[in-house]
Amino acid sequence: MALYELPKLPYAYDGLEPFIDAQTVEIHYTKHHKTYLNNLLATLEGYEKLAKGKSIEMLLSDLKQIPDAIREKLIKFGGGYANHNMYWFILSPNGGGEPSGKLLKSINDKFGNFTNFRTELGKAAKSVFGSGYGFLVLDNANKELEVMTTKNQDTPYSFNKTPLIIIDVWEHAYYLGYQNRRADYVDQFFNILNWDEIEHRYDEAMNK
Ligand code: MN3
């Protein structure tokens, strides 16, 4: 068995339509995500011991432990693998709406109200120059919610933060459906957010 595997897409390729088209999902999952995984596995050849029994999130959380020879590749390919593992699962054909319970309360405490939160996260994702991501994260030290962005395939795990929402703003995530209109893609993204999964991640991160 390989150290890491491609998680099964939790819906059909057309499951996120009309917000993300089937061809985009298929290429993004079978080509981009799969290639990150393949490159990660190639990077870890000869370093199996390092990764054995550790999730990719654990490796990315402690980059000091990664040998210099493979650190940059692990950040790129391991980050790309981890970011996409998360991306598919915080989206759902039955998504949208608002969170409830403790997460909603934390969002209201931090951002004032849900609308402000949406605006702030959206603005961050739209503002990424080049390729990267917008995130809602929980800071592991103070347990506060934050909006953050990363470049390329950098992940919040490497900054002692746990991602709860990820918005992929690499062009491959939206160009077929939205062309250059990244802002429209980001605005529509909220219609497919899987709040059950996001709340589950929040509870786990709070109790860690
Ligand atoms: Mn992507």
Short mmCIF file of N, CA and C in Angstrom, two decimals, residues 22-125:
data_model
loop_
_atom_site.label_atom_id
_atom_site.label_comp_id
_atom_site.label_asym_id
_atom_site.label_seq_id
_atom_site.Cartn_x
_atom_site.Cartn_y
_atom_site.Cartn_z
N ALA A 22 -18.59 20.37 -14.35
CA ALA A 22 -18.10 18.99 -14.26
C ALA A 22 -16.69 18.83 -14.83
N GLN A 23 -16.42 19.49 -15.94
CA GLN A 23 -15.10 19.32 -16.56
C GLN A 23 -14.00 19.89 -15.66
N THR A 24 -14.29 21.00 -15.03
CA THR A 24 -13.31 21.58 -14.11
C THR A 24 -13.03 20.63 -12.95
N VAL A 25 -14.10 20.06 -12.37
CA VAL A 25 -13.92 19.13 -11.24
C VAL A 25 -13.12 17.90 -11.69
N GLU A 26 -13.47 17.37 -12.87
CA GLU A 26 -12.80 16.15 -13.32
C GLU A 26 -11.30 16.39 -13.54
N ILE A 27 -10.96 17.47 -14.24
CA ILE A 27 -9.54 17.74 -14.50
C ILE A 27 -8.80 18.09 -13.20
N HIS A 28 -9.45 18.87 -12.38
CA HIS A 28 -8.83 19.31 -11.12
C HIS A 28 -8.51 18.09 -10.24
N TYR A 29 -9.44 17.16 -10.19
CA TYR A 29 -9.28 15.98 -9.33
C TYR A 29 -8.37 14.92 -9.97
N THR A 30 -8.66 14.55 -11.21
CA THR A 30 -7.92 13.42 -11.81
C THR A 30 -6.53 13.83 -12.32
N LYS A 31 -6.33 15.10 -12.60
CA LYS A 31 -5.01 15.55 -13.09
C LYS A 31 -4.24 16.32 -12.02
N HIS A 32 -4.75 17.45 -11.60
CA HIS A 32 -3.99 18.28 -10.66
C HIS A 32 -3.76 17.58 -9.32
N HIS A 33 -4.85 17.17 -8.70
CA HIS A 33 -4.74 16.55 -7.36
C HIS A 33 -3.89 15.28 -7.44
N LYS A 34 -4.19 14.45 -8.43
CA LYS A 34 -3.46 13.18 -8.60
C LYS A 34 -1.97 13.42 -8.83
N THR A 35 -1.64 14.45 -9.60
CA THR A 35 -0.24 14.74 -9.89
C THR A 35 0.50 15.19 -8.63
N TYR A 36 -0.17 15.99 -7.79
CA TYR A 36 0.46 16.35 -6.50
C TYR A 36 0.76 15.10 -5.70
N LEU A 37 -0.19 14.18 -5.66
CA LEU A 37 0.03 12.94 -4.92
C LEU A 37 1.21 12.16 -5.51
N ASN A 38 1.23 12.00 -6.81
CA ASN A 38 2.31 11.23 -7.44
C ASN A 38 3.67 11.87 -7.17
N ASN A 39 3.73 13.18 -7.26
CA ASN A 39 5.00 13.88 -7.01
C ASN A 39 5.40 13.80 -5.54
N LEU A 40 4.42 13.80 -4.66
CA LEU A 40 4.71 13.63 -3.23
C LEU A 40 5.31 12.25 -2.98
N LEU A 41 4.69 11.23 -3.56
CA LEU A 41 5.19 9.87 -3.34
C LEU A 41 6.61 9.72 -3.91
N ALA A 42 6.85 10.34 -5.05
CA ALA A 42 8.20 10.29 -5.64
C ALA A 42 9.19 11.01 -4.72
N THR A 43 8.77 12.13 -4.14
CA THR A 43 9.63 12.89 -3.23
C THR A 43 10.01 12.06 -2.02
N LEU A 44 9.08 11.24 -1.56
CA LEU A 44 9.30 10.48 -0.31
C LEU A 44 9.99 9.13 -0.55
N GLU A 45 10.31 8.84 -1.81
CA GLU A 45 11.05 7.61 -2.07
C GLU A 45 12.40 7.68 -1.37
N GLY A 46 12.68 6.67 -0.57
CA GLY A 46 13.90 6.69 0.23
C GLY A 46 13.72 7.34 1.59
N TYR A 47 12.57 7.96 1.80
CA TYR A 47 12.27 8.62 3.08
C TYR A 47 11.01 8.03 3.72
N GLU A 48 10.73 6.78 3.39
CA GLU A 48 9.48 6.15 3.86
C GLU A 48 9.37 6.19 5.38
N LYS A 49 10.51 6.00 6.04
CA LYS A 49 10.50 5.95 7.51
C LYS A 49 9.99 7.24 8.12
N LEU A 50 10.39 8.35 7.48
CA LEU A 50 10.00 9.68 7.95
C LEU A 50 8.48 9.85 7.95
N ALA A 51 7.85 9.29 6.92
CA ALA A 51 6.42 9.53 6.72
C ALA A 51 5.55 8.42 7.32
N LYS A 52 6.15 7.30 7.60
CA LYS A 52 5.36 6.14 8.05
C LYS A 52 4.53 6.48 9.30
N GLY A 53 3.25 6.21 9.21
CA GLY A 53 2.38 6.43 10.36
C GLY A 53 2.02 7.89 10.60
N LYS A 54 2.49 8.78 9.71
CA LYS A 54 2.18 10.21 9.89
C LYS A 54 1.29 10.69 8.75
N SER A 55 0.30 11.47 9.10
CA SER A 55 -0.53 12.10 8.06
C SER A 55 0.30 13.19 7.38
N ILE A 56 -0.12 13.58 6.18
CA ILE A 56 0.58 14.65 5.49
C ILE A 56 0.48 15.97 6.29
N GLU A 57 -0.64 16.13 6.98
CA GLU A 57 -0.81 17.34 7.81
C GLU A 57 0.24 17.36 8.93
N MET A 58 0.53 16.20 9.50
CA MET A 58 1.54 16.13 10.55
C MET A 58 2.92 16.51 10.00
N LEU A 59 3.24 16.03 8.82
CA LEU A 59 4.55 16.36 8.23
C LEU A 59 4.65 17.87 7.97
N LEU A 60 3.58 18.44 7.45
CA LEU A 60 3.60 19.87 7.11
C LEU A 60 3.59 20.76 8.35
N SER A 61 3.13 20.20 9.47
CA SER A 61 3.08 20.96 10.73
C SER A 61 4.44 21.11 11.37
N ASP A 62 5.39 20.28 10.94
CA ASP A 62 6.68 20.26 11.62
C ASP A 62 7.80 20.18 10.57
N LEU A 63 7.94 21.27 9.82
CA LEU A 63 8.87 21.26 8.68
C LEU A 63 10.33 21.16 9.12
N LYS A 64 10.60 21.53 10.37
CA LYS A 64 11.99 21.42 10.86
C LYS A 64 12.48 19.97 10.83
N GLN A 65 11.53 19.04 10.95
CA GLN A 65 11.90 17.62 10.97
C GLN A 65 12.17 17.07 9.57
N ILE A 66 11.87 17.86 8.55
CA ILE A 66 12.03 17.36 7.18
C ILE A 66 13.45 17.65 6.70
N PRO A 67 14.14 16.64 6.18
CA PRO A 67 15.51 16.88 5.70
C PRO A 67 15.56 17.98 4.63
N ASP A 68 16.64 18.79 4.68
CA ASP A 68 16.80 19.89 3.72
C ASP A 68 16.59 19.43 2.28
N ALA A 69 17.07 18.23 1.96
CA ALA A 69 17.06 17.75 0.57
C ALA A 69 15.65 17.67 0.00
N ILE A 70 14.64 17.47 0.84
CA ILE A 70 13.28 17.31 0.29
C ILE A 70 12.28 18.32 0.84
N ARG A 71 12.75 19.28 1.65
CA ARG A 71 11.78 20.18 2.31
C ARG A 71 10.96 20.99 1.30
N GLU A 72 11.64 21.61 0.33
CA GLU A 72 10.91 22.44 -0.64
C GLU A 72 9.89 21.62 -1.43
N LYS A 73 10.29 20.42 -1.81
CA LYS A 73 9.37 19.55 -2.57
C LYS A 73 8.21 19.10 -1.70
N LEU A 74 8.48 18.83 -0.46
CA LEU A 74 7.40 18.42 0.43
C LEU A 74 6.38 19.56 0.60
N ILE A 75 6.88 20.79 0.71
CA ILE A 75 5.98 21.95 0.84
C ILE A 75 5.12 22.08 -0.42
N LYS A 76 5.74 21.92 -1.59
CA LYS A 76 5.00 22.05 -2.84
C LYS A 76 4.02 20.90 -3.08
N PHE A 77 4.57 19.69 -3.08
CA PHE A 77 3.75 18.54 -3.48
C PHE A 77 2.89 18.02 -2.32
N GLY A 78 3.47 17.99 -1.13
CA GLY A 78 2.69 17.59 0.04
C GLY A 78 1.61 18.62 0.33
N GLY A 79 1.97 19.90 0.16
CA GLY A 79 0.98 20.96 0.35
C GLY A 79 -0.13 20.85 -0.68
N GLY A 80 0.23 20.62 -1.93
CA GLY A 80 -0.79 20.48 -2.97
C GLY A 80 -1.70 19.30 -2.72
N TYR A 81 -1.12 18.21 -2.24
CA TYR A 81 -1.93 17.03 -1.90
C TYR A 81 -2.86 17.34 -0.74
N ALA A 82 -2.34 17.93 0.33
CA ALA A 82 -3.16 18.21 1.52
C ALA A 82 -4.24 19.25 1.23
N ASN A 83 -3.87 20.29 0.50
CA ASN A 83 -4.85 21.35 0.20
C ASN A 83 -6.04 20.79 -0.59
N HIS A 84 -5.73 19.93 -1.58
CA HIS A 84 -6.83 19.38 -2.38
C HIS A 84 -7.61 18.31 -1.62
N ASN A 85 -6.96 17.56 -0.74
CA ASN A 85 -7.70 16.60 0.10
C ASN A 85 -8.81 17.32 0.85
N MET A 86 -8.48 18.53 1.29
CA MET A 86 -9.45 19.29 2.06
C MET A 86 -10.52 19.92 1.17
N TYR A 87 -10.07 20.48 0.06
CA TYR A 87 -10.95 21.25 -0.84
C TYR A 87 -12.23 20.48 -1.20
N TRP A 88 -12.08 19.24 -1.63
CA TRP A 88 -13.26 18.49 -2.09
C TRP A 88 -14.26 18.25 -0.97
N PHE A 89 -13.75 18.12 0.24
CA PHE A 89 -14.63 17.69 1.33
C PHE A 89 -15.33 18.85 2.04
N ILE A 90 -14.81 20.05 1.88
CA ILE A 90 -15.55 21.17 2.48
C ILE A 90 -16.57 21.74 1.49
N LEU A 91 -16.72 21.06 0.35
CA LEU A 91 -17.75 21.41 -0.63
C LEU A 91 -18.77 20.28 -0.71
N SER A 92 -19.99 20.62 -1.08
CA SER A 92 -21.03 19.60 -1.18
C SER A 92 -22.11 20.05 -2.14
N PRO A 93 -22.70 19.08 -2.87
CA PRO A 93 -23.84 19.40 -3.73
C PRO A 93 -25.01 19.97 -2.92
N ASN A 94 -25.06 19.65 -1.63
CA ASN A 94 -26.14 20.16 -0.77
C ASN A 94 -25.65 21.26 0.16
N GLY A 95 -24.61 21.97 -0.29
CA GLY A 95 -24.00 22.96 0.59
C GLY A 95 -24.72 24.31 0.57
N GLY A 96 -24.04 25.28 1.13
CA GLY A 96 -24.58 26.63 1.18
C GLY A 96 -25.24 26.94 2.51
N GLY A 97 -25.84 28.11 2.59
CA GLY A 97 -26.47 28.52 3.83
C GLY A 97 -25.45 29.01 4.84
N GLU A 98 -25.78 28.81 6.11
CA GLU A 98 -24.91 29.32 7.18
C GLU A 98 -24.60 28.20 8.17
N PRO A 99 -23.50 28.35 8.91
CA PRO A 99 -23.22 27.37 9.95
C PRO A 99 -24.17 27.58 11.13
N SER A 100 -24.05 26.71 12.13
CA SER A 100 -24.88 26.87 13.32
C SER A 100 -24.01 26.63 14.54
N GLY A 101 -24.61 26.69 15.69
CA GLY A 101 -23.95 26.29 16.92
C GLY A 101 -22.72 27.11 17.25
N LYS A 102 -21.71 26.40 17.78
CA LYS A 102 -20.51 27.07 18.29
C LYS A 102 -19.73 27.81 17.21
N LEU A 103 -19.69 27.22 16.01
CA LEU A 103 -18.93 27.88 14.94
C LEU A 103 -19.60 29.20 14.56
N LEU A 104 -20.91 29.20 14.45
CA LEU A 104 -21.59 30.45 14.11
C LEU A 104 -21.34 31.51 15.18
N LYS A 105 -21.37 31.08 16.43
CA LYS A 105 -21.13 32.01 17.52
C LYS A 105 -19.71 32.60 17.41
N SER A 106 -18.73 31.74 17.15
CA SER A 106 -17.35 32.22 17.02
C SER A 106 -17.19 33.18 15.84
N ILE A 107 -17.86 32.86 14.74
CA ILE A 107 -17.81 33.75 13.57
C ILE A 107 -18.41 35.11 13.92
N ASN A 108 -19.54 35.09 14.59
CA ASN A 108 -20.18 36.36 14.99
C ASN A 108 -19.30 37.14 15.95
N ASP A 109 -18.68 36.43 16.91
CA ASP A 109 -17.80 37.10 17.88
C ASP A 109 -16.62 37.75 17.16
N LYS A 110 -16.06 37.02 16.18
CA LYS A 110 -14.83 37.48 15.54
C LYS A 110 -15.08 38.53 14.46
N PHE A 111 -16.13 38.32 13.66
CA PHE A 111 -16.32 39.15 12.47
C PHE A 111 -17.54 40.08 12.57
N GLY A 112 -18.27 39.99 13.66
CA GLY A 112 -19.44 40.85 13.82
C GLY A 112 -20.72 40.14 13.41
N ASN A 113 -20.74 39.65 12.18
CA ASN A 113 -21.88 38.84 11.72
C ASN A 113 -21.44 38.02 10.51
N PHE A 114 -22.34 37.14 10.06
CA PHE A 114 -21.98 36.21 9.00
C PHE A 114 -21.68 36.93 7.69
N THR A 115 -22.43 37.97 7.40
CA THR A 115 -22.20 38.71 6.16
C THR A 115 -20.81 39.35 6.13
N ASN A 116 -20.42 39.92 7.26
CA ASN A 116 -19.07 40.50 7.32
C ASN A 116 -18.00 39.44 7.11
N PHE A 117 -18.24 38.28 7.72
CA PHE A 117 -17.29 37.17 7.58
C PHE A 117 -17.14 36.78 6.11
N ARG A 118 -18.27 36.61 5.44
CA ARG A 118 -18.24 36.24 4.02
C ARG A 118 -17.47 37.26 3.20
N THR A 119 -17.73 38.52 3.49
CA THR A 119 -17.06 39.60 2.75
C THR A 119 -15.55 39.54 2.99
N GLU A 120 -15.17 39.33 4.23
CA GLU A 120 -13.75 39.34 4.57
C GLU A 120 -12.99 38.16 3.96
N LEU A 121 -13.59 36.97 4.07
CA LEU A 121 -12.95 35.79 3.48
C LEU A 121 -12.91 35.93 1.96
N GLY A 122 -14.00 36.40 1.37
CA GLY A 122 -14.05 36.57 -0.08
C GLY A 122 -13.01 37.57 -0.56
N LYS A 123 -12.90 38.67 0.16
CA LYS A 123 -11.94 39.71 -0.22
C LYS A 123 -10.51 39.17 -0.19
N ALA A 124 -10.21 38.37 0.83
CA ALA A 124 -8.86 37.80 0.95
C ALA A 124 -8.58 36.87 -0.24
N ALA A 125 -9.54 36.02 -0.56
CA ALA A 125 -9.32 35.06 -1.66
C ALA A 125 -9.16 35.79 -2.99
#
